[in-house]
Each structure stands twice: as structure tokens, then as C-alpha cells.
């Protein structure tokens, strides 16, 4: 049987309320992870979990799944951001991800460090979210092929 989403209106309405809150908290964890627990990995997992919950509740043809499919088009962007920040550090004469070595004109050292950390965390979060959503769509594709082959 192919999954078409949850039938209960209570589950759908609850998910429509909770999913944006999880995404907002995931962004909070992503952007404020350098001050406490959290960061790119945890923020990316939370964002991916919210998209996966939307796919499970509203089905693979619903609006959350369409958003998740758009996210899959950004595959590799996180790695590009991460490597780009590290490359800017190398070009500046420092070690990879030595944020104070980034050559960005007009920024003082603390601002360069903050910007480097945030961009690195965004790159990590993007790759984690894309990988998790990609796994879900791959599993869905494999299960729908088994149903049509059987």
C-alpha cells in the first residue's frame, strides 16, 4: 500500500501548527549554536525532521513534500559554503577554518569570526537536511517500486 498521508484532521491540523514551530526552533538552534548546545548538525536535523514529518502527515504529494523536493535541488550547496569559508581562510594565509584569516574588507576580527562560524554552521545544516530528506524519498521510492513490482 502506498502512503498517501494521514487521514485524521486532528493530526493534520496539529502538524500544520507544530511543523513551523519546529522549523523556527531549528533555525534558532542553528544560528545560536555557537553560544550553547546546538549548531549546524542539530539545526539541520531539526529542519529535516520537520520536513519529514510533513511528508509523513500530508503524503508524498502534499505541499511539505514539494518544499522538501525543492530542498533536494540544493544538494552540494552546504559543502560549497563550508569549503568556501575554509578556502577564504586559506587564501588569507591562515589554516582551514581559521576565521580570523578570512580576507573580508571592512570587517573587524570578531565580526569575521562570527560570520565564518555562522556560514560554516549553515553549510553543515544544509547538507544534513538534504541528506535526511533524500534518504526518506529514496526509501519511499524503493517501497513504491516494491508495490508496483509485486
C-alpha positions as protocol buffer text, in pm:
chain_id: "A"
residue {
  index: 1
  type: UNK
  ca { x: 0 y: 0 z: 0 }
}
residue {
  index: 2
  type: UNK
  ca { x: 137 y: 340 z: -98 }
}
residue {
  index: 3
  type: UNK
  ca { x: 136 y: 601 z: 178 }
}
residue {
  index: 4
  type: UNK
  ca { x: -91 y: 894 z: 92 }
}
residue {
  index: 5
  type: UNK
  ca { x: -73 y: 1084 z: 418 }
}
residue {
  index: 6
  type: UNK
  ca { x: -265 y: 1071 z: 742 }
}
residue {
  index: 7
  type: UNK
  ca { x: -645 y: 1072 z: 727 }
}
residue {
  index: 8
  type: UNK
  ca { x: -715 y: 1233 z: 1066 }
}
residue {
  index: 9
  type: UNK
  ca { x: -798 y: 1603 z: 1058 }
}
residue {
  index: 10
  type: UNK
  ca { x: -665 y: 1636 z: 1414 }
}
residue {
  index: 11
  type: UNK
  ca { x: -325 y: 1502 z: 1312 }
}
residue {
  index: 12
  type: UNK
  ca { x: -316 y: 1723 z: 1004 }
}
residue {
  index: 13
  type: UNK
  ca { x: -412 y: 2040 z: 1194 }
}
residue {
  index: 14
  type: UNK
  ca { x: -169 y: 1961 z: 1476 }
}
residue {
  index: 15
  type: UNK
  ca { x: 111 y: 1901 z: 1228 }
}
residue {
  index: 16
  type: UNK
  ca { x: 29 y: 2224 z: 1045 }
}
residue {
  index: 17
  type: UNK
  ca { x: 76 y: 2406 z: 1377 }
}
residue {
  index: 18
  type: UNK
  ca { x: 378 y: 2215 z: 1510 }
}
residue {
  index: 19
  type: UNK
  ca { x: 590 y: 2186 z: 1194 }
}
residue {
  index: 20
  type: UNK
  ca { x: 654 y: 2562 z: 1155 }
}
residue {
  index: 21
  type: UNK
  ca { x: 737 y: 2586 z: 1525 }
}
residue {
  index: 22
  type: UNK
  ca { x: 992 y: 2306 z: 1492 }
}
residue {
  index: 23
  type: UNK
  ca { x: 1141 y: 2482 z: 1189 }
}
residue {
  index: 24
  type: UNK
  ca { x: 1162 y: 2810 z: 1378 }
}
residue {
  index: 25
  type: UNK
  ca { x: 1330 y: 2640 z: 1673 }
}
residue {
  index: 26
  type: UNK
  ca { x: 1565 y: 2460 z: 1432 }
}
residue {
  index: 27
  type: UNK
  ca { x: 1672 y: 2797 z: 1292 }
}
residue {
  index: 28
  type: UNK
  ca { x: 1721 y: 2927 z: 1645 }
}
residue {
  index: 29
  type: UNK
  ca { x: 1941 y: 2630 z: 1732 }
}
residue {
  index: 30
  type: UNK
  ca { x: 2133 y: 2678 z: 1407 }
}
residue {
  index: 31
  type: UNK
  ca { x: 2205 y: 3048 z: 1450 }
}
residue {
  index: 32
  type: UNK
  ca { x: 2268 y: 3048 z: 1824 }
}
residue {
  index: 33
  type: UNK
  ca { x: 2457 y: 2719 z: 1847 }
}
residue {
  index: 34
  type: UNK
  ca { x: 2790 y: 2890 z: 1900 }
}
residue {
  index: 35
  type: UNK
  ca { x: 2660 y: 3028 z: 2231 }
}
residue {
  index: 36
  type: UNK
  ca { x: 2531 y: 2699 z: 2372 }
}
residue {
  index: 37
  type: UNK
  ca { x: 2424 y: 2350 z: 2271 }
}
residue {
  index: 38
  type: UNK
  ca { x: 2327 y: 2324 z: 1910 }
}
residue {
  index: 39
  type: UNK
  ca { x: 2473 y: 2437 z: 1583 }
}
residue {
  index: 40
  type: UNK
  ca { x: 2466 y: 2319 z: 1226 }
}
residue {
  index: 41
  type: UNK
  ca { x: 2419 y: 1948 z: 1283 }
}
residue {
  index: 42
  type: UNK
  ca { x: 2138 y: 1975 z: 1536 }
}
residue {
  index: 43
  type: UNK
  ca { x: 1970 y: 2260 z: 1347 }
}
residue {
  index: 44
  type: UNK
  ca { x: 1987 y: 2062 z: 1023 }
}
residue {
  index: 45
  type: UNK
  ca { x: 1840 y: 1753 z: 1189 }
}
residue {
  index: 46
  type: UNK
  ca { x: 1553 y: 1958 z: 1331 }
}
residue {
  index: 47
  type: UNK
  ca { x: 1479 y: 2119 z: 995 }
}
residue {
  index: 48
  type: UNK
  ca { x: 1493 y: 1781 z: 823 }
}
residue {
  index: 49
  type: UNK
  ca { x: 1270 y: 1621 z: 1088 }
}
residue {
  index: 50
  type: UNK
  ca { x: 1007 y: 1890 z: 1034 }
}
residue {
  index: 51
  type: UNK
  ca { x: 1010 y: 1830 z: 658 }
}
residue {
  index: 52
  type: UNK
  ca { x: 996 y: 1454 z: 707 }
}
residue {
  index: 53
  type: UNK
  ca { x: 703 y: 1493 z: 946 }
}
residue {
  index: 54
  type: UNK
  ca { x: 525 y: 1697 z: 679 }
}
residue {
  index: 55
  type: UNK
  ca { x: 587 y: 1423 z: 423 }
}
residue {
  index: 56
  type: UNK
  ca { x: 454 y: 1156 z: 659 }
}
residue {
  index: 57
  type: UNK
  ca { x: 145 y: 1351 z: 763 }
}
residue {
  index: 58
  type: UNK
  ca { x: 46 y: 1513 z: 433 }
}
residue {
  index: 59
  type: UNK
  ca { x: 178 y: 1244 z: 199 }
}
residue {
  index: 60
  type: UNK
  ca { x: 444 y: 1250 z: -73 }
}
residue {
  index: 61
  type: UNK
  ca { x: 229 y: 1470 z: -297 }
}
residue {
  index: 62
  type: UNK
  ca { x: 144 y: 1736 z: -39 }
}
residue {
  index: 63
  type: UNK
  ca { x: 286 y: 2086 z: -3 }
}
residue {
  index: 64
  type: UNK
  ca { x: 555 y: 1989 z: 255 }
}
residue {
  index: 65
  type: UNK
  ca { x: 682 y: 1722 z: 15 }
}
residue {
  index: 66
  type: UNK
  ca { x: 700 y: 1980 z: -264 }
}
residue {
  index: 67
  type: UNK
  ca { x: 909 y: 2203 z: -35 }
}
residue {
  index: 68
  type: UNK
  ca { x: 1132 y: 1907 z: 53 }
}
residue {
  index: 69
  type: UNK
  ca { x: 1178 y: 1826 z: -317 }
}
residue {
  index: 70
  type: UNK
  ca { x: 1291 y: 2185 z: -375 }
}
residue {
  index: 71
  type: UNK
  ca { x: 1540 y: 2140 z: -92 }
}
residue {
  index: 72
  type: UNK
  ca { x: 1688 y: 1840 z: -273 }
}
residue {
  index: 73
  type: UNK
  ca { x: 1784 y: 2070 z: -561 }
}
residue {
  index: 74
  type: UNK
  ca { x: 2031 y: 2242 z: -326 }
}
residue {
  index: 75
  type: UNK
  ca { x: 2237 y: 1925 z: -284 }
}
residue {
  index: 76
  type: UNK
  ca { x: 2602 y: 2019 z: -257 }
}
residue {
  index: 77
  type: UNK
  ca { x: 2534 y: 2382 z: -163 }
}
residue {
  index: 78
  type: UNK
  ca { x: 2620 y: 2315 z: 202 }
}
residue {
  index: 79
  type: UNK
  ca { x: 2953 y: 2162 z: 108 }
}
residue {
  index: 80
  type: UNK
  ca { x: 3022 y: 2454 z: -122 }
}
residue {
  index: 81
  type: UNK
  ca { x: 2954 y: 2703 z: 161 }
}
residue {
  index: 82
  type: UNK
  ca { x: 3168 y: 2505 z: 409 }
}
residue {
  index: 83
  type: UNK
  ca { x: 3457 y: 2464 z: 167 }
}
residue {
  index: 84
  type: UNK
  ca { x: 3423 y: 2825 z: 50 }
}
residue {
  index: 85
  type: UNK
  ca { x: 3462 y: 2959 z: 403 }
}
residue {
  index: 86
  type: UNK
  ca { x: 3761 y: 2731 z: 459 }
}
residue {
  index: 87
  type: UNK
  ca { x: 3906 y: 2839 z: 127 }
}
residue {
  index: 88
  type: UNK
  ca { x: 3874 y: 3206 z: 216 }
}
residue {
  index: 89
  type: UNK
  ca { x: 4066 y: 3130 z: 535 }
}
residue {
  index: 90
  type: UNK
  ca { x: 4341 y: 2956 z: 335 }
}
residue {
  index: 91
  type: UNK
  ca { x: 4359 y: 3242 z: 85 }
}
residue {
  index: 92
  type: UNK
  ca { x: 4403 y: 3479 z: 378 }
}
residue {
  index: 93
  type: UNK
  ca { x: 4715 y: 3290 z: 485 }
}
residue {
  index: 94
  type: UNK
  ca { x: 4566 y: 3101 z: 780 }
}
residue {
  index: 95
  type: UNK
  ca { x: 4466 y: 2743 z: 843 }
}
residue {
  index: 96
  type: UNK
  ca { x: 4146 y: 2590 z: 709 }
}
residue {
  index: 97
  type: UNK
  ca { x: 3853 y: 2742 z: 906 }
}
residue {
  index: 98
  type: UNK
  ca { x: 4077 y: 2986 z: 1092 }
}
residue {
  index: 99
  type: UNK
  ca { x: 3810 y: 3254 z: 1066 }
}
residue {
  index: 100
  type: UNK
  ca { x: 4032 y: 3546 z: 1169 }
}
residue {
  index: 101
  type: UNK
  ca { x: 4231 y: 3487 z: 847 }
}
residue {
  index: 102
  type: UNK
  ca { x: 3933 y: 3542 z: 617 }
}
residue {
  index: 103
  type: UNK
  ca { x: 4003 y: 3838 z: 393 }
}
residue {
  index: 104
  type: UNK
  ca { x: 3679 y: 4032 z: 409 }
}
residue {
  index: 105
  type: UNK
  ca { x: 3736 y: 4406 z: 380 }
}
residue {
  index: 106
  type: UNK
  ca { x: 3572 y: 4635 z: 630 }
}
residue {
  index: 107
  type: UNK
  ca { x: 3514 y: 4372 z: 899 }
}
residue {
  index: 108
  type: UNK
  ca { x: 3695 y: 4354 z: 1230 }
}
residue {
  index: 109
  type: UNK
  ca { x: 3828 y: 4027 z: 1371 }
}
residue {
  index: 110
  type: UNK
  ca { x: 3528 y: 3936 z: 1595 }
}
residue {
  index: 111
  type: UNK
  ca { x: 3285 y: 4002 z: 1310 }
}
residue {
  index: 112
  type: UNK
  ca { x: 3490 y: 3783 z: 1070 }
}
residue {
  index: 113
  type: UNK
  ca { x: 3494 y: 3503 z: 1327 }
}
residue {
  index: 114
  type: UNK
  ca { x: 3120 y: 3529 z: 1388 }
}
residue {
  index: 115
  type: UNK
  ca { x: 3041 y: 3536 z: 1015 }
}
residue {
  index: 116
  type: UNK
  ca { x: 3270 y: 3241 z: 949 }
}
residue {
  index: 117
  type: UNK
  ca { x: 3111 y: 3033 z: 1226 }
}
residue {
  index: 118
  type: UNK
  ca { x: 2756 y: 3112 z: 1113 }
}
residue {
  index: 119
  type: UNK
  ca { x: 2830 y: 3037 z: 746 }
}
residue {
  index: 120
  type: UNK
  ca { x: 3001 y: 2712 z: 838 }
}
residue {
  index: 121
  type: UNK
  ca { x: 2703 y: 2608 z: 1051 }
}
residue {
  index: 122
  type: UNK
  ca { x: 2462 y: 2695 z: 769 }
}
residue {
  index: 123
  type: UNK
  ca { x: 2664 y: 2475 z: 532 }
}
residue {
  index: 124
  type: UNK
  ca { x: 2657 y: 2183 z: 775 }
}
residue {
  index: 125
  type: UNK
  ca { x: 2281 y: 2226 z: 838 }
}
residue {
  index: 126
  type: UNK
  ca { x: 2206 y: 2236 z: 466 }
}
residue {
  index: 127
  type: UNK
  ca { x: 2397 y: 1913 z: 399 }
}
residue {
  index: 128
  type: UNK
  ca { x: 2237 y: 1732 z: 694 }
}
residue {
  index: 129
  type: UNK
  ca { x: 1886 y: 1838 z: 593 }
}
residue {
  index: 130
  type: UNK
  ca { x: 1936 y: 1742 z: 229 }
}
residue {
  index: 131
  type: UNK
  ca { x: 2083 y: 1403 z: 324 }
}
residue {
  index: 132
  type: UNK
  ca { x: 1798 y: 1316 z: 563 }
}
residue {
  index: 133
  type: UNK
  ca { x: 1522 y: 1421 z: 322 }
}
residue {
  index: 134
  type: UNK
  ca { x: 1699 y: 1238 z: 39 }
}
residue {
  index: 135
  type: UNK
  ca { x: 1701 y: 918 z: 244 }
}
residue {
  index: 136
  type: UNK
  ca { x: 1326 y: 946 z: 306 }
}
residue {
  index: 137
  type: UNK
  ca { x: 1250 y: 997 z: -63 }
}
residue {
  index: 138
  type: UNK
  ca { x: 1480 y: 706 z: -155 }
}
residue {
  index: 139
  type: UNK
  ca { x: 1301 y: 478 z: 91 }
}
residue {
  index: 140
  type: UNK
  ca { x: 964 y: 593 z: -41 }
}
residue {
  index: 141
  type: UNK
  ca { x: 1076 y: 531 z: -399 }
}
residue {
  index: 142
  type: UNK
  ca { x: 1202 y: 182 z: -310 }
}
residue {
  index: 143
  type: UNK
  ca { x: 880 y: 92 z: -129 }
}
residue {
  index: 144
  type: UNK
  ca { x: 659 y: 217 z: -415 }
}
residue {
  index: 145
  type: UNK
  ca { x: 868 y: 14 z: -663 }
}
residue {
  index: 146
  type: UNK
  ca { x: 816 y: -298 z: -450 }
}
residue {
  index: 147
  type: UNK
  ca { x: 440 y: -241 z: -452 }
}
residue {
  index: 148
  type: UNK
  ca { x: 427 y: -197 z: -830 }
}
residue {
  index: 149
  type: UNK
  ca { x: 657 y: -497 z: -890 }
}
residue {
  index: 150
  type: UNK
  ca { x: 459 y: -724 z: -656 }
}
